[in-house]
CSV table of C-alpha atoms in Angstrom, one decimal:
chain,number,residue,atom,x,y,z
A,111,UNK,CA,29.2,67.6,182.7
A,112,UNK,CA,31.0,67.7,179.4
A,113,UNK,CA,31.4,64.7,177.6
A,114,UNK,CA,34.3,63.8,175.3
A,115,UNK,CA,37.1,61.0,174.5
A,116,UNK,CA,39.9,63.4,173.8
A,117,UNK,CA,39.2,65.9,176.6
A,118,UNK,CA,42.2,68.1,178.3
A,119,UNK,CA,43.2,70.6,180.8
A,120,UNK,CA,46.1,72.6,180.7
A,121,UNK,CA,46.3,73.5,184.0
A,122,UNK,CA,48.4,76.7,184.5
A,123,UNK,CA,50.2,77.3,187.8
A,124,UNK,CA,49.3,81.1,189.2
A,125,UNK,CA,51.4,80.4,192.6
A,126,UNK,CA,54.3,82.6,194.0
A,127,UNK,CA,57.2,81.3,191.8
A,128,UNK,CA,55.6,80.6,188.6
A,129,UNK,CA,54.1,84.5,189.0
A,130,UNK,CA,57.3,85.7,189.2
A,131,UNK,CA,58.5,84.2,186.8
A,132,UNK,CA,55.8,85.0,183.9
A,133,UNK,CA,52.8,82.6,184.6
A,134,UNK,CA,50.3,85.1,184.2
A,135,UNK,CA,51.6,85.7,180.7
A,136,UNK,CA,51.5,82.5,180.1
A,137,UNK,CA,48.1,81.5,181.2
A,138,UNK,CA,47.0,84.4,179.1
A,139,UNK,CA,48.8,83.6,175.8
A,140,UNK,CA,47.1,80.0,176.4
A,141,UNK,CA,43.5,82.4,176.9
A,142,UNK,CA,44.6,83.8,173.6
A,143,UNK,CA,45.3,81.1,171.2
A,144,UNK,CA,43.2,79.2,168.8
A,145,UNK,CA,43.1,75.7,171.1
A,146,UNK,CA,41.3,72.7,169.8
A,147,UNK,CA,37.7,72.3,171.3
A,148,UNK,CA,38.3,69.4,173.4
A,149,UNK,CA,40.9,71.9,175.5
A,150,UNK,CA,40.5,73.6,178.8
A,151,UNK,CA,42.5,76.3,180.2
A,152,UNK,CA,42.9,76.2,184.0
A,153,UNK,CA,44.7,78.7,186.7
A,154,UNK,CA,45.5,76.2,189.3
A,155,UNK,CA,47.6,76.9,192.9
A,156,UNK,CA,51.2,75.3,193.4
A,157,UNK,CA,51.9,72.2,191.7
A,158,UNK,CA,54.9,71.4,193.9
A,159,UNK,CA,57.6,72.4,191.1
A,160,UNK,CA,58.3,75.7,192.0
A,161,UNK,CA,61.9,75.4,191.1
A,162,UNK,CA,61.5,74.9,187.0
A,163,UNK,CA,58.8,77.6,186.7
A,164,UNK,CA,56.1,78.6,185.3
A,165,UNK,CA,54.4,75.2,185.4
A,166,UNK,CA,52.3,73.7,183.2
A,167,UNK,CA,51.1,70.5,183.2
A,168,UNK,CA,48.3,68.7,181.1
A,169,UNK,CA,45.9,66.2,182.1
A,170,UNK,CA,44.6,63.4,182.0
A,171,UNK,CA,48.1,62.9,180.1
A,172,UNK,CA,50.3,64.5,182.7
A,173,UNK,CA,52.4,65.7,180.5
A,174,UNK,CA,54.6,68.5,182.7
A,175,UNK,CA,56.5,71.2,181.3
A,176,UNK,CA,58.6,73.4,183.1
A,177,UNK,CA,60.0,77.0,182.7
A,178,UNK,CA,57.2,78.0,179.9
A,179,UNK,CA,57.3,80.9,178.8
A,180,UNK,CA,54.5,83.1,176.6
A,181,UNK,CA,56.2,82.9,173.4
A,182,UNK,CA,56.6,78.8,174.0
A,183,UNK,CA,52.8,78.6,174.0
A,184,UNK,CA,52.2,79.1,170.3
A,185,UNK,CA,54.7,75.9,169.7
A,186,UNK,CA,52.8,73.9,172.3
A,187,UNK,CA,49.4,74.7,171.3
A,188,UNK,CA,50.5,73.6,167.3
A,189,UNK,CA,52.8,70.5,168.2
A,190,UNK,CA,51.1,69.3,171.2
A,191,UNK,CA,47.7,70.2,171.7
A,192,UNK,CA,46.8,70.4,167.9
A,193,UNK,CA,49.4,67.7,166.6
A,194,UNK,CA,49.4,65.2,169.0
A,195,UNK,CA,53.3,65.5,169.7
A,196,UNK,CA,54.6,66.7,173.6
A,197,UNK,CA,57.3,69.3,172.9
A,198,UNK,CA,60.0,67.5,173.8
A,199,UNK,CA,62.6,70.6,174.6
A,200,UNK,CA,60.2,71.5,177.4
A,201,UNK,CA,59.7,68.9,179.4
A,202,UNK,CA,60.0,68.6,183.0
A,203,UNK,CA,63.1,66.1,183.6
A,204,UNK,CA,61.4,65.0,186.7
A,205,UNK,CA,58.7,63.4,184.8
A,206,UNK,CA,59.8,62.9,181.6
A,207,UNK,CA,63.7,61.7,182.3
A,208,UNK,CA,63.9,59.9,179.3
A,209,UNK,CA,62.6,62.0,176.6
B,220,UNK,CA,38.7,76.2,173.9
B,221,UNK,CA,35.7,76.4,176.2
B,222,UNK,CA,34.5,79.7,177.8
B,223,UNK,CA,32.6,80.3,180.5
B,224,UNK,CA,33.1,81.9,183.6
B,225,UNK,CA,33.0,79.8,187.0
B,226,UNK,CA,34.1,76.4,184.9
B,227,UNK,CA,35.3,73.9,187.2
B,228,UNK,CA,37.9,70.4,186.7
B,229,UNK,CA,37.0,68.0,189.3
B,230,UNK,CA,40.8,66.4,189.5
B,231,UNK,CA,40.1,62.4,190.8
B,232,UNK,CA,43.3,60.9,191.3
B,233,UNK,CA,44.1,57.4,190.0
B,234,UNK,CA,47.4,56.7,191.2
B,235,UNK,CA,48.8,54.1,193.0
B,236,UNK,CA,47.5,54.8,196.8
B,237,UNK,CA,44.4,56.1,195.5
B,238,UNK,CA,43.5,53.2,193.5
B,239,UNK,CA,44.0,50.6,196.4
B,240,UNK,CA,41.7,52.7,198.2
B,241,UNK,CA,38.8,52.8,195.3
B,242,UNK,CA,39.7,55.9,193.5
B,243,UNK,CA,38.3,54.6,190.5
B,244,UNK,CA,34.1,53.9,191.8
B,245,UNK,CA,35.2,57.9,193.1
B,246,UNK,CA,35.6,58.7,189.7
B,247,UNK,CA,33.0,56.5,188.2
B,248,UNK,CA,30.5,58.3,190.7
B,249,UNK,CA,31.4,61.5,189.1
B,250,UNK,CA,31.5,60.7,185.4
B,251,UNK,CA,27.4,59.0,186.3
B,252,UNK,CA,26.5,62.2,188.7
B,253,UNK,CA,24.2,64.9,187.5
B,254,UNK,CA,27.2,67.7,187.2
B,255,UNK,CA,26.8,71.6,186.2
B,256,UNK,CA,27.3,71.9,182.7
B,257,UNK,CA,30.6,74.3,183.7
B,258,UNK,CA,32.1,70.8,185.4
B,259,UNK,CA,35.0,69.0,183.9
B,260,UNK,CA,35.6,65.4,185.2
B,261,UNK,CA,39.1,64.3,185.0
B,262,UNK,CA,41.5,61.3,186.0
B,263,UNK,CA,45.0,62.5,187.1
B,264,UNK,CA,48.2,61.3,188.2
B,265,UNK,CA,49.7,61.7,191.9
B,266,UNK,CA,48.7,64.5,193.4
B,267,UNK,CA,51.2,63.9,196.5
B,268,UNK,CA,48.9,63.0,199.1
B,269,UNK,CA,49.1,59.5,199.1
B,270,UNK,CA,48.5,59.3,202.5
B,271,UNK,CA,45.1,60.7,203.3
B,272,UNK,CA,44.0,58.9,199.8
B,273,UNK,CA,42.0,59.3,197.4
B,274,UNK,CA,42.4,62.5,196.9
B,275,UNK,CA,40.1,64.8,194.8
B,276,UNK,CA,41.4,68.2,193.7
B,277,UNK,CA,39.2,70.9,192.3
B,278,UNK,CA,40.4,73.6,190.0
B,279,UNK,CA,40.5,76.4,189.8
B,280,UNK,CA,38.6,76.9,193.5
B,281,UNK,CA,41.5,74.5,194.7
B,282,UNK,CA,39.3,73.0,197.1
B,283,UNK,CA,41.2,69.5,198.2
B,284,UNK,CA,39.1,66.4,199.5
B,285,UNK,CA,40.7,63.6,201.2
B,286,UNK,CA,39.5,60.2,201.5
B,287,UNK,CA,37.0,60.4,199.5
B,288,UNK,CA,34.7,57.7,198.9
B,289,UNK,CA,32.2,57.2,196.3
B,290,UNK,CA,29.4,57.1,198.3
B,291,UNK,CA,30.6,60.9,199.5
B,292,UNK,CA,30.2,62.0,195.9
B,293,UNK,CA,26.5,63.0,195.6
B,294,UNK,CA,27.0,65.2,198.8
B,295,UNK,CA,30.2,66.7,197.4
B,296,UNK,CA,28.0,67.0,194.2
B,297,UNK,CA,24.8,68.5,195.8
B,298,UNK,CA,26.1,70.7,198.6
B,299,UNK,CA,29.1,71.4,196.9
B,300,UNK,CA,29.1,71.7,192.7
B,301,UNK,CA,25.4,72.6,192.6
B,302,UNK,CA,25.2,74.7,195.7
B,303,UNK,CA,28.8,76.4,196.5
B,304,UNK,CA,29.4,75.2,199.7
B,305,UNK,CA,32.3,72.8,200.1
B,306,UNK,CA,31.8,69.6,202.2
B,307,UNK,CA,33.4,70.5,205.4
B,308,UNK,CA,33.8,66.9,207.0
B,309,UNK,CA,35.8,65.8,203.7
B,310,UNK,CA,38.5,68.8,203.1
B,311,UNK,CA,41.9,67.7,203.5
B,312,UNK,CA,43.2,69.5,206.8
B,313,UNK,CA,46.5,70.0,204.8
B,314,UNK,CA,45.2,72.8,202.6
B,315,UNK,CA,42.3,73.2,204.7
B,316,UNK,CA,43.1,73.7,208.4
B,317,UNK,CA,41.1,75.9,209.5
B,318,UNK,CA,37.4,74.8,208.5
C-alpha cells in the first residue's frame, strides 16, 4: 500500500460517451503532465454522467468536472492539483450547484 | 505522478448507506491489510448502490463488491489483490451477472 495524507486519484472516465467525446485525450494529457507526487491517474468505466462528458472526477475530494477537454488539463493540474484551488468554470453543476 | 503498470485504487465508499452498514471497519481493514505495493486505498463518496451497501469499487479492473464486510477483506485481499482472482461470492450481480 502507499501511504500518504494528501493522496489523490483523478479518475478518468474511458466509457462510450466520454470516448467520444475526447476522454482518451484527456486521460493522456493527464499521463503527460508534471502532477504532484501524491497524484494518481486512473482510467475508470462509466461514472453515471454521461451527459456532461468526458468525466473527471477526483477523490477522496470528489471534486467532479464535466466536459474536460485536453487543453483544460494543464489549468487543472496548476490550479487544482498543484494549487490547491478546484477550477471553478468546470465543475459539474450536479455536484457542485453552488460554486 | 506514480507509474507503474497494473496499479490498482481500491474505492471504499463512505457515504451515507454505506456507513450505517460499517463501511468505515471495511476501510479500516484495508488501510491495516498487507496490500501490493501497486494498491491505492481510497475513501469515496456515493457510488450509487446504496442498496446492496457497502460497496467497494476497484479501478481500473472495475471489479464491484457489494456488501462487503470487514471481515471479507483479507479474502478479497488474498485471493483477490495478491492473487488475481476476484472473490466470486462478493461481486455485485449488477456489474457482475454472469459469475
Amino acid at each position: 500500500m502507499i501511504n500518504g495524507e494528501h493522496q489523490r486519484c483523478v479518475m478518468v472516465c474511458q466509457h462510450q460517451s466520454c470516448q467520444v467525446q475526447g476522454a482518451a485525450k484527456v486521460l493522456l494529457a493527464f499521463h503527460m503532465a508534471d502532477l504532484p507526487d501524491d497524484t494518481l491517474v486512473m482510467p475508470t468505466g462509466c461514472q453515471g454522467q454521461c451527459s456532461t462528458s468526458p468525466t473527471v472526477r477526483i477523490i477522496p475530494e470528489e471534486i467532479w468536472y464535466c466536459r474536460v477537454q485536453s487543453t483544460d488539463v494543464p489549468l487543472i493540474v496548476e490550479q487544482h492539483l498543484k494549487g490547491g484551488k478546484p477550477v471553478k468554470e468546470k465543475l459539474h453543476p450536479r455536484f457542485h450547484p453552488n460554486c
